[in-house]
PDB file of C-alpha atoms and ligand atoms in Angstrom:
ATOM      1  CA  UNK A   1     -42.694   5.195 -10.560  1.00 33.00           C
ATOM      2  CA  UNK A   2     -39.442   2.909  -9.875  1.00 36.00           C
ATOM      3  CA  UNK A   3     -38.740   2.121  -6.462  1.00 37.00           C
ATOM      4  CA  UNK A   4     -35.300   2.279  -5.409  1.00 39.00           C
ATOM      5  CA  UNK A   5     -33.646   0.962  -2.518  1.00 43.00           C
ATOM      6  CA  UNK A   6     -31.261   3.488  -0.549  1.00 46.00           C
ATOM      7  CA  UNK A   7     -33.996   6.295  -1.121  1.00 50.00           C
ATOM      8  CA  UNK A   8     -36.362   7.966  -3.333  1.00 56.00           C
ATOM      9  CA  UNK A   9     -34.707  10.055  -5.754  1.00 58.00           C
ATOM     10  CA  UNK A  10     -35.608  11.432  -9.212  1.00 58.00           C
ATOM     11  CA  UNK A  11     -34.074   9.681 -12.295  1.00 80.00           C
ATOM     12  CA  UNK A  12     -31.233  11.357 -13.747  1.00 79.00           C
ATOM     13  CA  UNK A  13     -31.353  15.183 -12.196  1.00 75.00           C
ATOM     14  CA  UNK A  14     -30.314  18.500 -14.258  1.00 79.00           C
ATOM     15  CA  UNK A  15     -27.443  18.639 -12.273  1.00 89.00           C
ATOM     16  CA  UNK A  16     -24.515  17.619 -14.784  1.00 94.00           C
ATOM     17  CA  UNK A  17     -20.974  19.628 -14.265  1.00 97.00           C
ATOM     18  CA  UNK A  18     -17.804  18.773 -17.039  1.00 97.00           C
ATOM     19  CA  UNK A  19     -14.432  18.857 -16.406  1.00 97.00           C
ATOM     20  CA  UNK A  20     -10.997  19.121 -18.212  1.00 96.00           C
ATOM     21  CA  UNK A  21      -8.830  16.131 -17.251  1.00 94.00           C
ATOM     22  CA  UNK A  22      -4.970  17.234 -17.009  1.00 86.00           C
ATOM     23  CA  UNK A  23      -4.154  14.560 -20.047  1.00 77.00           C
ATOM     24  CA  UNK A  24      -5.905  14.230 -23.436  1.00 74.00           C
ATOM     25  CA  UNK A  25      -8.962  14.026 -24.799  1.00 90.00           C
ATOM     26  CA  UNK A  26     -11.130  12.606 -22.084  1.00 96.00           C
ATOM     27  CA  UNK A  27     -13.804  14.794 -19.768  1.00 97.00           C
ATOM     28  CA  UNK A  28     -14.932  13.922 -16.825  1.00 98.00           C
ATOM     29  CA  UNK A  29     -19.020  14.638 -15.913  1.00 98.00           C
ATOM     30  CA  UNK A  30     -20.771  14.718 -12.624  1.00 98.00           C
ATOM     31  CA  UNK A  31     -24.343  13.891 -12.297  1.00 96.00           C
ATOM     32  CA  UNK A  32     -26.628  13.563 -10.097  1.00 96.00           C
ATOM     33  CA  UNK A  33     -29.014  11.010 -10.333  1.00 95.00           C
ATOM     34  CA  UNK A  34     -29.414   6.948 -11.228  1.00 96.00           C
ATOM     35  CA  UNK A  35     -27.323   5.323 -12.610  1.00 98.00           C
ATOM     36  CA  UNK A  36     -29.321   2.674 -14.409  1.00 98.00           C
ATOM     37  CA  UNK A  37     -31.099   5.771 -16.578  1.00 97.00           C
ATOM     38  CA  UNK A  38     -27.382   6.798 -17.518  1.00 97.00           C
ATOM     39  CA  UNK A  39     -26.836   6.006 -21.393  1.00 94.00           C
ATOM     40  CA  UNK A  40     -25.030   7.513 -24.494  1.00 95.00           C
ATOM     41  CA  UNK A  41     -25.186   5.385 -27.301  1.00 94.00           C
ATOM     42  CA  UNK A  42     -26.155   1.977 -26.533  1.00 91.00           C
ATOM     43  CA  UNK A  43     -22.907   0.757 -28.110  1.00 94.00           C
ATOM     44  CA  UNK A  44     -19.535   2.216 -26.608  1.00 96.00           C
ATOM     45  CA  UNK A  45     -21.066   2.622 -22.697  1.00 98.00           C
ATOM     46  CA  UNK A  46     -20.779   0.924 -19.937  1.00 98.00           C
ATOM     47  CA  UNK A  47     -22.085   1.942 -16.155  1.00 98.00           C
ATOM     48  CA  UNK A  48     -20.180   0.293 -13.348  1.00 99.00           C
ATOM     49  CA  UNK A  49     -22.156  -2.025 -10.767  1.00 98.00           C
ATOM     50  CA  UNK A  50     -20.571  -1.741  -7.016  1.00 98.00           C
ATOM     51  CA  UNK A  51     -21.340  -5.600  -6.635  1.00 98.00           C
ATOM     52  CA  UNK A  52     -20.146  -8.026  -4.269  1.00 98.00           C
ATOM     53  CA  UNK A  53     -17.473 -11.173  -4.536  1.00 98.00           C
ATOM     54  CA  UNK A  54     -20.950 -13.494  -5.619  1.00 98.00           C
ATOM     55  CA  UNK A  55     -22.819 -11.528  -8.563  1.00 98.00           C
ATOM     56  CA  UNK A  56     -25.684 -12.864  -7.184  1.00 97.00           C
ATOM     57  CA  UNK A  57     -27.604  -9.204  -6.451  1.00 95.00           C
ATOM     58  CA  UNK A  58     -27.817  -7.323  -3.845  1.00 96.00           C
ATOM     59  CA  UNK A  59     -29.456  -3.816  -2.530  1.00 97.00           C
ATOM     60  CA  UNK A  60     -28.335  -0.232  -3.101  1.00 98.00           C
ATOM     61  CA  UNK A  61     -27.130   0.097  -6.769  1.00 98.00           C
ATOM     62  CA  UNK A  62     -26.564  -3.491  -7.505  1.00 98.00           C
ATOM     63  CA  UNK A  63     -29.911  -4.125  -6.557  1.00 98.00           C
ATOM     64  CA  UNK A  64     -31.313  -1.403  -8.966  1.00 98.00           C
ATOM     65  CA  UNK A  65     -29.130  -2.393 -11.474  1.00 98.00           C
ATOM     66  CA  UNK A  66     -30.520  -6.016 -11.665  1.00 98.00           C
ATOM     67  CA  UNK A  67     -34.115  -4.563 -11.303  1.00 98.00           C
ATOM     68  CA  UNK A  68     -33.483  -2.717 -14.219  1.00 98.00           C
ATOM     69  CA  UNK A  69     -31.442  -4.813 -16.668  1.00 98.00           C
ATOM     70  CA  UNK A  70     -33.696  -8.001 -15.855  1.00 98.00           C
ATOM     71  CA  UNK A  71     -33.340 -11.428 -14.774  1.00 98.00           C
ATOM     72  CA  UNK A  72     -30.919 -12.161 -17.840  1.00 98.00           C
ATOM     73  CA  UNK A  73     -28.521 -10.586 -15.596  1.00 98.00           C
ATOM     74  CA  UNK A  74     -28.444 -12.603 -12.777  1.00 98.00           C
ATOM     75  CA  UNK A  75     -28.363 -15.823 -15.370  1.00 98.00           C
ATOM     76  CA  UNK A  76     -25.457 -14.488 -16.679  1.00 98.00           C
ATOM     77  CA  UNK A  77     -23.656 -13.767 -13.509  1.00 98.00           C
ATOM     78  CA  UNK A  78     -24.919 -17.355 -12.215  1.00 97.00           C
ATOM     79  CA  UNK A  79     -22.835 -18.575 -15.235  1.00 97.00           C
ATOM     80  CA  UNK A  80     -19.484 -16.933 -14.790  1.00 98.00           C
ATOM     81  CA  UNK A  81     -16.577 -18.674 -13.292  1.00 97.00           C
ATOM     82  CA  UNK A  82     -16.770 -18.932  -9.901  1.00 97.00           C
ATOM     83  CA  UNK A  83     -14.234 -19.979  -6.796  1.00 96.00           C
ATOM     84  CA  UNK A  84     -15.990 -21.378  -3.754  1.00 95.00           C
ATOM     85  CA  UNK A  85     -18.746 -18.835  -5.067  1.00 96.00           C
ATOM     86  CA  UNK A  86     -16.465 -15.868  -5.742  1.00 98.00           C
ATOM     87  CA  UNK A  87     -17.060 -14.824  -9.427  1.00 98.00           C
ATOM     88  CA  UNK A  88     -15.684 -11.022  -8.974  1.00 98.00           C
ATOM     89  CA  UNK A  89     -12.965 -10.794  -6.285  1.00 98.00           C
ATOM     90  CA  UNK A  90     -12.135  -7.431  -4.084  1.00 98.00           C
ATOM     91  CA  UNK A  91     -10.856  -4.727  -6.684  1.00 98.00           C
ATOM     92  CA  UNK A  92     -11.237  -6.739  -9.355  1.00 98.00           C
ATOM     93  CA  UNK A  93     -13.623  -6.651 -12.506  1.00 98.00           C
ATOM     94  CA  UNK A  94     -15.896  -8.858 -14.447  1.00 98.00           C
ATOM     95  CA  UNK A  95     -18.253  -7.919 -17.551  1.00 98.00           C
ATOM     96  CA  UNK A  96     -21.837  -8.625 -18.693  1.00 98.00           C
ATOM     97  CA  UNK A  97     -23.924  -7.599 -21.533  1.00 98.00           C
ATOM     98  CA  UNK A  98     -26.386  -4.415 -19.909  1.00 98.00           C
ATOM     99  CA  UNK A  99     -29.584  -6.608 -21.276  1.00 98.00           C
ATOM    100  CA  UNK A 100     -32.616  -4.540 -20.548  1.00 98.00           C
ATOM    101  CA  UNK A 101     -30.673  -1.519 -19.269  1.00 98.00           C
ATOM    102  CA  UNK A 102     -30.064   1.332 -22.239  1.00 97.00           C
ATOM    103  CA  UNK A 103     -26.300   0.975 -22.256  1.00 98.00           C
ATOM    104  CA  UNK A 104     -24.304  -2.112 -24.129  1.00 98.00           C
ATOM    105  CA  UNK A 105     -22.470  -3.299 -20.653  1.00 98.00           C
ATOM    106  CA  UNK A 106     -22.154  -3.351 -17.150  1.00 98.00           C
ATOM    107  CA  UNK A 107     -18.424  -3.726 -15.678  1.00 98.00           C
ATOM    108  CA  UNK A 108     -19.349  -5.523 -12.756  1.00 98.00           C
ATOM    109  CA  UNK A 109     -16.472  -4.751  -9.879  1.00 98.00           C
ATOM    110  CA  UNK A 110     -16.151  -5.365  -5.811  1.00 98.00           C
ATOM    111  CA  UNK A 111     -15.204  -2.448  -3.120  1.00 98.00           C
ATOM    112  CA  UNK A 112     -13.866  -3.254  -0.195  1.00 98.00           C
ATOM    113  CA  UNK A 113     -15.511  -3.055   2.810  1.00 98.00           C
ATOM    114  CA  UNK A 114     -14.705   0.487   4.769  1.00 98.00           C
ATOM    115  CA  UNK A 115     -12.266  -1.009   8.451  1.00 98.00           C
ATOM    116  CA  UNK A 116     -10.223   2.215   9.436  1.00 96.00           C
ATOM    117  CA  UNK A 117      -8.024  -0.132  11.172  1.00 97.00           C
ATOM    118  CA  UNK A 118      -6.903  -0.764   8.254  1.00 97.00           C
ATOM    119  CA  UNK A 119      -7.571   2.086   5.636  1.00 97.00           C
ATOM    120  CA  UNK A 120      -4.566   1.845   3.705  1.00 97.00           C
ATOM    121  CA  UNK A 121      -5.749  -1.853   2.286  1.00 98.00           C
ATOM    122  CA  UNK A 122      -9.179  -0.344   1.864  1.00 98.00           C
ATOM    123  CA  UNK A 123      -7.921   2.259  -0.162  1.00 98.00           C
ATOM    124  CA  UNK A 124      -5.545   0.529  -2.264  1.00 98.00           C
ATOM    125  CA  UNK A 125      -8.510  -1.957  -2.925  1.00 98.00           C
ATOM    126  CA  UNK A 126     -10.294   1.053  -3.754  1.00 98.00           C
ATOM    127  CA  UNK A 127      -8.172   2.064  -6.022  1.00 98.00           C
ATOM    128  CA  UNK A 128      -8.162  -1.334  -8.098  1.00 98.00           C
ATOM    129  CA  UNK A 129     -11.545  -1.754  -8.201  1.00 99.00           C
ATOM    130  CA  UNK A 130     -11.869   1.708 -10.199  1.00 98.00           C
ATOM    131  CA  UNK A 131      -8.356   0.883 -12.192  1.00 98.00           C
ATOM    132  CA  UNK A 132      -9.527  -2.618 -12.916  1.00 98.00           C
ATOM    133  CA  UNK A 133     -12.895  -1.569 -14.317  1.00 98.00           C
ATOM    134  CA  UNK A 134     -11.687   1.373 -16.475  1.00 98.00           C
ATOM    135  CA  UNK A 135      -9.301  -1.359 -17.775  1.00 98.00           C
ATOM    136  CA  UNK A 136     -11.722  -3.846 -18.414  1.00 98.00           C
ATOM    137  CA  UNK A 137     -13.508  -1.408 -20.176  1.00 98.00           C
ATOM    138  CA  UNK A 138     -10.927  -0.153 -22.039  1.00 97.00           C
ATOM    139  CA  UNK A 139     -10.120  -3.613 -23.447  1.00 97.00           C
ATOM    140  CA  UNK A 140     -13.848  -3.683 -24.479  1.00 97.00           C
ATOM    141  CA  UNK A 141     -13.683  -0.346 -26.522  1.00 97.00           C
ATOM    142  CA  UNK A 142     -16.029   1.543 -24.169  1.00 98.00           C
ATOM    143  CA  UNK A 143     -15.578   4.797 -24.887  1.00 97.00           C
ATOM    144  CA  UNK A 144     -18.116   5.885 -22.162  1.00 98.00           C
ATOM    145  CA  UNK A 145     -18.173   4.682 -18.517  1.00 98.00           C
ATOM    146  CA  UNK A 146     -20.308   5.758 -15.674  1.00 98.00           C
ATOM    147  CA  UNK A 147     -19.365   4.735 -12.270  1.00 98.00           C
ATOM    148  CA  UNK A 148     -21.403   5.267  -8.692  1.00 98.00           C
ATOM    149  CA  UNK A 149     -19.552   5.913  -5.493  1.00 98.00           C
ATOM    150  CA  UNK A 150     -18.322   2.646  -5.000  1.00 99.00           C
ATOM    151  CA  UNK A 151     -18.236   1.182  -1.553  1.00 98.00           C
ATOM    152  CA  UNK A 152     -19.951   4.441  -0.474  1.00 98.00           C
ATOM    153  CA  UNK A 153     -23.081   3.158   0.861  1.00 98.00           C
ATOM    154  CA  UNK A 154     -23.781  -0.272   2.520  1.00 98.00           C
ATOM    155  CA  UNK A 155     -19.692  -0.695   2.427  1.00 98.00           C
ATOM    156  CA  UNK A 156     -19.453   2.494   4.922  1.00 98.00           C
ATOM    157  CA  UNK A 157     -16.747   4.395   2.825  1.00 98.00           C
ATOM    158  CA  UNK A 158     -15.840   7.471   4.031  1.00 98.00           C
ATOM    159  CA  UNK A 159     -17.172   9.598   1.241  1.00 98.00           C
ATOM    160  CA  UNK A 160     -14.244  12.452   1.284  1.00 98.00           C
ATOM    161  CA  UNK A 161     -11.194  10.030   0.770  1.00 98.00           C
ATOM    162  CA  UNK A 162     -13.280   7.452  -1.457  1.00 98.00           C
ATOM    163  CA  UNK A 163     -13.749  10.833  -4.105  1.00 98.00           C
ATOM    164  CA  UNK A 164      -9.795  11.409  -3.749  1.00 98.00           C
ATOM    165  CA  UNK A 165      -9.168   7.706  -4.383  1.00 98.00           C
ATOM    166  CA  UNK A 166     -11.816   7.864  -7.715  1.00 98.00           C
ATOM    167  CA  UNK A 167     -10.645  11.119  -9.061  1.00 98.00           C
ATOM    168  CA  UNK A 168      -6.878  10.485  -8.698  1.00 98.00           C
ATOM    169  CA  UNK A 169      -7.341   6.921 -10.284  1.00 98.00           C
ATOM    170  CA  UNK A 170      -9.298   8.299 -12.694  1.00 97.00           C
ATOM    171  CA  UNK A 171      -7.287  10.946 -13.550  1.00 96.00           C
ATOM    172  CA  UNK A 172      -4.345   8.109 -14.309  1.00 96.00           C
ATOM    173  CA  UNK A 173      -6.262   5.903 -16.212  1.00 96.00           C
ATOM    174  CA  UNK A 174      -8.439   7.896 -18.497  1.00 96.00           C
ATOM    175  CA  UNK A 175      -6.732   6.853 -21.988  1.00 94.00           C
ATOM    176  CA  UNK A 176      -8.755   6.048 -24.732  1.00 95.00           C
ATOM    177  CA  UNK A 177     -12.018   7.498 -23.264  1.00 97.00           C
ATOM    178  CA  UNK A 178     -14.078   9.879 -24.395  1.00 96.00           C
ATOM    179  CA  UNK A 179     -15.802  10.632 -21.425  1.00 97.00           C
ATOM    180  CA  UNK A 180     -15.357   9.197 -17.416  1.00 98.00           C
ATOM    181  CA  UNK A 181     -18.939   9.886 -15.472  1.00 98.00           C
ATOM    182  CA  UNK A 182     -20.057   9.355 -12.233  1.00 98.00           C
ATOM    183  CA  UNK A 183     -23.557   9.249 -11.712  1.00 98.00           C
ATOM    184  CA  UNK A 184     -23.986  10.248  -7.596  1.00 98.00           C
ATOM    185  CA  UNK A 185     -27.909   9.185  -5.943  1.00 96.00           C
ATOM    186  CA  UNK A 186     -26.870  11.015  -2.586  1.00 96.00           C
ATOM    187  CA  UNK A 187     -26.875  15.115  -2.170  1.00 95.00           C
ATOM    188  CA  UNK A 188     -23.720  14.648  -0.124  1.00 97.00           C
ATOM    189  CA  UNK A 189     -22.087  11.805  -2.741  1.00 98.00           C
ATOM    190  CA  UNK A 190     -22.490  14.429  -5.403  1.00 97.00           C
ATOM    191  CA  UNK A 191     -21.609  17.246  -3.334  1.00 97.00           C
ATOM    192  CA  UNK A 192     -18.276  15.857  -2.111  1.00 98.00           C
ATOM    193  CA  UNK A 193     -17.008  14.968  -5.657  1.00 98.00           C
ATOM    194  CA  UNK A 194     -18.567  18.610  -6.910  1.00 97.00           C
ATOM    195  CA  UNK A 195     -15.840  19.963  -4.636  1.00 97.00           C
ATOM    196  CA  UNK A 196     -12.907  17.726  -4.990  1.00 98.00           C
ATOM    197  CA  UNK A 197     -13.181  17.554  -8.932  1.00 98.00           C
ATOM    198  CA  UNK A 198     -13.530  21.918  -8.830  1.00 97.00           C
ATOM    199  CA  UNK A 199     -10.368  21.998  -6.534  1.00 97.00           C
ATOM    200  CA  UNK A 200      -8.300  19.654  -9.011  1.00 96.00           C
ATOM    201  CA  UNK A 201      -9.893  20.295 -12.711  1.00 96.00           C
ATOM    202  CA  UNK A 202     -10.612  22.882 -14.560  1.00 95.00           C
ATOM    203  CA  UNK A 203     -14.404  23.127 -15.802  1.00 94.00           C
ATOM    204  CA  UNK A 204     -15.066  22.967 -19.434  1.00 91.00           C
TER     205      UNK A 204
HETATM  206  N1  LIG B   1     -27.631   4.977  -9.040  1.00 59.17           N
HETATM  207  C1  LIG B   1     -26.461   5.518  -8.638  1.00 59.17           C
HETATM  208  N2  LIG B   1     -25.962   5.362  -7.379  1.00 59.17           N
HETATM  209  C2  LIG B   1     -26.705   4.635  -6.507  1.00 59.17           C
HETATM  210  C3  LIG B   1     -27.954   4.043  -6.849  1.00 59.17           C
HETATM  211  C4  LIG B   1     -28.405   4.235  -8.188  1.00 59.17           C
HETATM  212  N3  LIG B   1     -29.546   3.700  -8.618  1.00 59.17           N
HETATM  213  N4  LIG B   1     -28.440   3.398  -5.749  1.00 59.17           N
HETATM  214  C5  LIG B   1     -27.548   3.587  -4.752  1.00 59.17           C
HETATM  215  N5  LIG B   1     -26.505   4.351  -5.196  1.00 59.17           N
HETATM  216  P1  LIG B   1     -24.019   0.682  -2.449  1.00 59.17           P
HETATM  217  P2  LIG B   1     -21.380  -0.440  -1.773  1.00 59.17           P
HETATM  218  C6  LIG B   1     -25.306   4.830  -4.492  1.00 59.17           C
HETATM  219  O1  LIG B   1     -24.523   0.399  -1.091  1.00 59.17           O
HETATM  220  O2  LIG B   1     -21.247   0.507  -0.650  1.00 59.17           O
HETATM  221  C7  LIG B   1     -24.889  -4.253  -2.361  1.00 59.17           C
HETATM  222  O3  LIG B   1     -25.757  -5.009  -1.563  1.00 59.17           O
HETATM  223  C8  LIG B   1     -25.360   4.834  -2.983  1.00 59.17           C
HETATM  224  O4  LIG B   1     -26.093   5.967  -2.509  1.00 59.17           O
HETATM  225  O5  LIG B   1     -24.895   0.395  -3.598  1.00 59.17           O
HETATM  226  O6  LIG B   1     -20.232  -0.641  -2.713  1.00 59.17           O
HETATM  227  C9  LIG B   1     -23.870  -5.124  -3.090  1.00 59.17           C
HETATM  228  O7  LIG B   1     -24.423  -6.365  -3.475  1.00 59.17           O
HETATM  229  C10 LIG B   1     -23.869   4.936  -2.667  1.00 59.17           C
HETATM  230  O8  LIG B   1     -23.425   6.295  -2.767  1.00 59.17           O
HETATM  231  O9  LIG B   1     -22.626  -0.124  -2.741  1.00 59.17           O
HETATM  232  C11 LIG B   1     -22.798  -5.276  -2.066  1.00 59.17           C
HETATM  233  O10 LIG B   1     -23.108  -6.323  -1.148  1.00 59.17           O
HETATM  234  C12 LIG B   1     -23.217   4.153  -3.813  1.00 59.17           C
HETATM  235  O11 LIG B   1     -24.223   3.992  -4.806  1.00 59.17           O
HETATM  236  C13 LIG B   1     -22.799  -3.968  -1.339  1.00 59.17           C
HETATM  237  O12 LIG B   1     -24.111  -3.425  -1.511  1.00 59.17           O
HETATM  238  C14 LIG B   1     -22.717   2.770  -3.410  1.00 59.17           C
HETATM  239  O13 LIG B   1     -23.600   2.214  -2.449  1.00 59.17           O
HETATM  240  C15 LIG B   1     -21.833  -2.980  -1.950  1.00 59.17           C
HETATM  241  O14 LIG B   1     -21.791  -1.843  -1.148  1.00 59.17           O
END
């Protein structure tokens, strides 16, 4: 049995819900459970790490995701470009292979950390962090993409206006894709974007 830092939760749960997005061809899926089980193909997926500015691990996701894809990963990060030690900046996005994990890459990408004095920078980071990593992605030929709740967890995100934020950007950006995922660890992360996506999407 893995062990897994925010709590212990079942791989990837039953719970998977599809939605029509407004434009073309591309679905969006809910699921409940972890991300690093997530895969498709092998070849045009990605999942999305909720990093920070240095690559150089971390807990929640980030810290399953390097427990899972090996220490290639962190030798590869340790080898990007870095400024003063910043190799992925707030709401933007970098990309490694996925080494030991089942998918081809992870789209490594920083959240910002939740102030309400100052929401309306936190959300427009937000927003870039999801917009830059679906457009990494897309210059990559991913075809897949999973993302978790970014900032959600250790970065205190309200969960409620980080879903609006993801679904709206999503929602803009979803060209090209065959299907947009998130893959949700918490009951109340997966329950909150349940709601939202049923309110804006039809299901499929
Ligand atoms: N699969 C899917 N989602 C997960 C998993 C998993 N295996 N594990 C946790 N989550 P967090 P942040 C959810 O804290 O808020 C790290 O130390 C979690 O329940 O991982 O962006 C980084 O290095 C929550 O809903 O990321 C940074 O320093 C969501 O993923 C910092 O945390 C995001 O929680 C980033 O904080």
């Amino acid at each position: 049995m893995r062990s897994f830092s925010s709590s212990s939760q079942p791989d990837l749960l039953p719970q998977v819900l599809k939605f029509k997005l407004p434009s073309g061809e591309c679905k969006l899926v809910l699921q409940r459970g972890d991300i690093t089980k997530w895969k498709i193909d092998g070849e045009s997926d990605a999942i999305v790490n909720a990093a920070n500015e240095l690559m150089m691990g971390g807990g929640g996701v980030d810290g399953a995701i390097h427990r899972a894809a090996g220490g290639e990963l962190l030798r590869a990060c340790r080898d990007l470009p870095s400024h003063g030690g910043v190799r992925c900046g707030v709401g933007m996005a970098v990309e490694t292979p996925g080494f030991q994990l089942p998918v081809r890459r992870i789209i490594h990408t920083v959240g910002p950390v939740y102030d309400k004095e100052v929401k309306d920078d936190c959300a427009s980071y937000l927003a870039s962090a999801y917009r830059n990593s679906i457009k990494l992605a897309r210059e990559k030929g991913v075809k897949y993409i999973a993302f978790p709740a970014i900032s959600c967890g250790i970065y205190g995100y309200p969960l409620d206006d980080a879903a609006k934020i993801s679904l709206n950007t999503i929602k803009e950006n979803s060209e090209g894709f065959s299907e947009i995922h998130f893959v949700l660890f918490e009951p109340s992360a997966w329950q909150t974007w349940v709601d939202l996506a049923k309110l804006n999407f039809e299901q499929d």
